Amino acid sequence: MIAKATVGLQPAPFFLLPPSSIPPPVSIEERQQEEKAQRRRSIVDAAEAVLGRMSMENMTMADIASEARLSRSLLYVYFEDMEDIVLAVTLRGFEALAEQFEAAVQAHDAGLMQIRAVGEAYVRFAHEQPTYFDLVARFEARSADPEAATDRERACLAAADRVMTAMTDAIQNGIDDGSIRPDLDPTETATMLWGYTHGLIQLMANKETGLKQQYGINPDALIDRGLDFIGVALTGTSPHPAPNIPTEAFVAEQGKD
Amino acid sequence: MIAKATVGLQPAPFFLLPPSSIPPPVSIEERQQEEKAQRRRSIVDAAEAVLGRMSMENMTMADIASEARLSRSLLYVYFEDMEDIVLAVTLRGFEALAEQFEAAVQAHDAGLMQIRAVGEAYVRFAHEQPTYFDLVARFEARSADPEAATDRERACLAAADRVMTAMTDAIQNGIDDGSIRPDLDPTETATMLWGYTHGLIQLMANKETGLKQQYGINPDALIDRGLDFIGVALTGTSPHPAPNIPTEAFVAEQGKD
DNA sequence: GGCAATCATTGACACCCTGTCAATACGGGA
DNA sequence: TCCCGTATTGACAGGGTGTCAATGATTGCC
């Protein structure tokens, strides 16, 4: 990760600065702000590292503090409580996910392919960044109070919106280019698909071994099949000219075999 | 709630029993077992009642004990810890859900209708028994160690299996009666659908207000649309004879508008 | 009925975690 | 060098958990 450079404000040449200075900031106050932000970042880094090796329920403030080599009290200066810190890590997770989704959309032309790629990106995300995935899942499982949201919660919701937007765009593209049936509402469908894929991937992530040994299910194959399944629904015709639902009489007839 | 009657073992008429006796048990040891079970049940009742008015994170052993009018220490005699108690409530949730699913399947003849009814039953369940739904969702979000499972965890998994079986049966019925396309594997498809519907309903349950005010989405309508969507995928043809994916050239052409 | 044994129940304790606050250390400006 | 505001910390109170020895109740036996 590369820290974002301060744009449009050139620092003095390094050979004019006292040795302890850090390049970008100019005024003292500015440097103090920068240091504060840096400290905040290092706390979030520490929390992320700890979450890489233990679950959230077991993590304590002391764990984070010792990982960051700070006193526990200091964490409360920079963050409300542990929930606040965890939300900061969660925000990183959502942002990483949004980037993956946006890249997936850009990598293809046809809308249907873009949606498929988004699904595959989410599978990869869950696999390669399990810490982030767990945090995103946890956030999705929380009931979000509409108005009464923290700044940090709002930031997560905004990043989640980027995720949704990527999917909405892909669906709109698909409708425009004819690869997705036109009777779908892009926003509504994106929401549905988000719920679907999240649900399926969460199921796979958590019940993988159980499903494998109890039902003989191959997780990767199932996910593939699941994405195919969504593809069928996206291309198929509207459900309202009802499909082949047999009459009760027909079913009774079948039952005689 | 009416306690299940002990079948096939008639108690003595109540006027022949000493006033303190409880009808069914015969031997003393048997009665002690029954009392033990009753106490366990009353603890789970208490936990369920408490969960009806506060979230799991906020609940404490003291809350459960006071609701059950027992000392906190006693809870540890009957259960390992709070997790154990909560799992017992979760088991009730899974069993209630399984009953709903089985009833939904029995209420219809055509497989596709059965699956639709199962979906609607799940929506109703989430709406009418939110405590159970939250517990089921929490259980689904936990990574289940395959072998290293508590007895109580195993019981939950068994109840979850009933849920899956109801869906598998419905899909098999649908394939047999022609209302569902025959190239689907029932078990695999049931797993997929469970993940999908759970994901969608969880999304709706938690983000309802947010989606409503940010995207103008009507939750109930979205769920309906979502079940339609699944219906399309269940009836549609196999994806492998690929749908209308436009060539890159075609897309480029479209882009010129 | 009385007594010993067994079981159910409880209060008290030690430990851990959280969140706060007064006290201390640090660094810039006069 | 000293003063002042900020950063940092140790120590504390409060509350939750899980355990254990002590107490109370019930049963089996005489």
Coordinates of C-alpha atoms in Angstrom, one line a residue, chain B residues 58-219:
Chain B
N58 CA -25.6 -7.6 25.0
M59 CA -27.1 -10.6 26.7
T60 CA -25.3 -11.9 29.8
M61 CA -25.6 -15.0 31.9
A62 CA -27.1 -12.9 34.7
D63 CA -29.9 -11.8 32.3
I64 CA -30.8 -15.4 31.6
A65 CA -30.5 -16.4 35.2
S66 CA -32.8 -13.6 36.4
E67 CA -35.3 -14.4 33.7
A68 CA -35.4 -18.0 34.8
R69 CA -35.3 -17.0 38.5
L70 CA -32.3 -19.1 39.1
S71 CA -28.8 -18.4 40.3
R72 CA -26.2 -17.7 37.7
S73 CA -24.0 -20.6 38.9
L74 CA -26.8 -23.1 38.2
L75 CA -26.7 -22.3 34.5
Y76 CA -23.2 -23.7 34.4
V77 CA -24.4 -27.0 35.8
Y78 CA -26.8 -27.5 32.9
F79 CA -24.8 -25.9 30.1
E80 CA -21.2 -25.4 29.2
D81 CA -21.4 -21.7 28.7
M82 CA -23.6 -19.1 27.0
E83 CA -22.7 -20.3 23.6
D84 CA -24.1 -23.7 24.6
I85 CA -27.4 -22.1 25.7
V86 CA -27.7 -20.0 22.6
L87 CA -27.1 -23.1 20.4
A88 CA -30.0 -24.8 22.2
V89 CA -32.2 -21.9 21.2
T90 CA -30.7 -22.1 17.7
L91 CA -31.7 -25.7 17.5
R92 CA -35.3 -24.8 18.2
G93 CA -35.1 -22.2 15.4
F94 CA -33.8 -24.8 12.9
E95 CA -36.5 -27.2 13.9
A96 CA -39.2 -24.6 13.6
L97 CA -37.8 -23.7 10.2
A98 CA -37.6 -27.4 9.1
E99 CA -41.3 -27.8 10.0
Q100 CA -42.3 -24.7 8.0
F101 CA -40.3 -26.0 5.0
E102 CA -41.8 -29.5 5.2
A103 CA -45.3 -28.0 5.5
A104 CA -44.6 -25.8 2.5
V105 CA -43.6 -28.8 0.4
Q106 CA -46.6 -30.8 1.5
A107 CA -49.0 -28.0 0.6
H108 CA -48.3 -28.2 -3.1
D109 CA -48.0 -30.8 -5.8
A110 CA -45.8 -29.4 -8.5
G111 CA -42.1 -29.3 -7.6
L112 CA -41.6 -25.7 -8.8
M113 CA -44.5 -24.5 -6.7
Q114 CA -43.1 -26.4 -3.7
I115 CA -39.8 -24.5 -4.1
R116 CA -41.6 -21.3 -4.4
A117 CA -43.6 -22.0 -1.3
V118 CA -40.4 -22.9 0.6
G119 CA -39.0 -19.5 -0.4
E120 CA -42.1 -17.8 0.8
A121 CA -42.1 -19.8 4.0
Y122 CA -38.5 -18.6 4.7
V123 CA -39.5 -15.0 4.2
R124 CA -42.4 -15.4 6.6
F125 CA -40.2 -17.2 9.1
A126 CA -37.7 -14.3 9.0
H127 CA -40.5 -11.8 9.5
E128 CA -42.5 -13.6 12.2
Q129 CA -39.8 -15.2 14.2
P130 CA -36.9 -12.7 14.0
T131 CA -35.2 -14.2 17.0
Y132 CA -35.0 -17.6 15.5
F133 CA -34.0 -16.1 12.1
D134 CA -31.1 -14.2 13.6
L135 CA -29.9 -17.3 15.4
V136 CA -30.1 -19.4 12.2
A137 CA -28.2 -16.6 10.3
R138 CA -25.6 -16.5 13.0
F139 CA -25.1 -20.3 12.8
E140 CA -24.8 -20.1 9.0
A141 CA -22.2 -17.4 9.3
R142 CA -20.0 -19.6 11.6
S143 CA -17.4 -21.8 10.2
A144 CA -18.4 -25.3 11.2
D145 CA -15.5 -27.5 12.1
P146 CA -16.3 -30.8 10.5
E147 CA -15.3 -33.3 13.2
A148 CA -14.7 -31.1 16.2
A149 CA -18.4 -30.3 16.8
T150 CA -20.3 -30.3 20.1
D151 CA -23.3 -32.6 20.5
R152 CA -25.4 -29.5 20.3
E153 CA -23.7 -28.3 17.2
R154 CA -24.3 -31.7 15.6
A155 CA -28.0 -31.4 16.5
C156 CA -28.2 -28.1 14.8
L157 CA -26.5 -29.6 11.7
A158 CA -29.0 -32.4 11.8
A159 CA -31.9 -30.0 11.9
A160 CA -30.3 -28.0 9.1
D161 CA -30.2 -31.3 7.1
R162 CA -34.0 -31.6 7.4
V163 CA -34.2 -28.1 5.9
M164 CA -32.0 -29.1 3.0
T165 CA -33.8 -32.4 2.6
A166 CA -37.2 -30.6 2.2
M167 CA -35.7 -28.5 -0.6
T168 CA -33.9 -31.5 -2.2
D169 CA -37.2 -33.4 -2.3
A170 CA -39.1 -30.5 -3.8
I171 CA -36.5 -30.2 -6.6
Q172 CA -36.5 -33.9 -7.3
N173 CA -40.3 -33.7 -7.5
G174 CA -40.0 -30.8 -9.9
I175 CA -37.6 -32.7 -12.1
D176 CA -39.9 -35.8 -12.1
D177 CA -43.1 -33.8 -12.9
G178 CA -41.4 -31.6 -15.5
S179 CA -41.7 -28.3 -13.8
I180 CA -38.0 -28.0 -13.2
R181 CA -35.3 -28.6 -15.8
P182 CA -33.8 -32.1 -15.6
D183 CA -30.2 -31.2 -16.0
L184 CA -29.9 -30.0 -12.4
D185 CA -28.5 -32.1 -9.5
P186 CA -31.1 -31.9 -6.7
T187 CA -28.7 -31.9 -3.8
E188 CA -26.4 -29.4 -5.4
T189 CA -29.2 -27.2 -6.5
A190 CA -30.8 -27.3 -3.0
T191 CA -27.6 -26.2 -1.5
M192 CA -27.3 -23.3 -4.0
L193 CA -30.9 -22.3 -3.4
W194 CA -30.4 -22.3 0.4
G195 CA -27.4 -20.0 0.1
Y196 CA -29.3 -17.8 -2.3
T197 CA -32.5 -17.4 -0.4
H198 CA -30.7 -17.0 2.9
G199 CA -28.4 -14.4 1.4
L200 CA -31.3 -12.4 -0.1
I201 CA -33.5 -12.6 3.0
Q202 CA -30.6 -11.6 5.3
L203 CA -29.9 -8.7 3.1
M204 CA -33.5 -7.6 3.2
A205 CA -33.8 -8.2 7.0
N206 CA -30.7 -6.1 7.8
K207 CA -30.6 -3.4 5.1
E208 CA -34.3 -2.9 4.6
T209 CA -34.5 0.8 5.6
G210 CA -31.2 1.6 4.0
L211 CA -32.2 0.1 0.6
K212 CA -35.6 1.7 0.8
Q213 CA -34.3 5.3 1.3
Q214 CA -31.1 5.1 -0.7
Y215 CA -32.3 3.2 -3.8
G216 CA -36.1 3.4 -3.4
I217 CA -36.4 -0.3 -3.3
N218 CA -39.5 -2.0 -1.9
P219 CA -38.3 -5.0 0.1

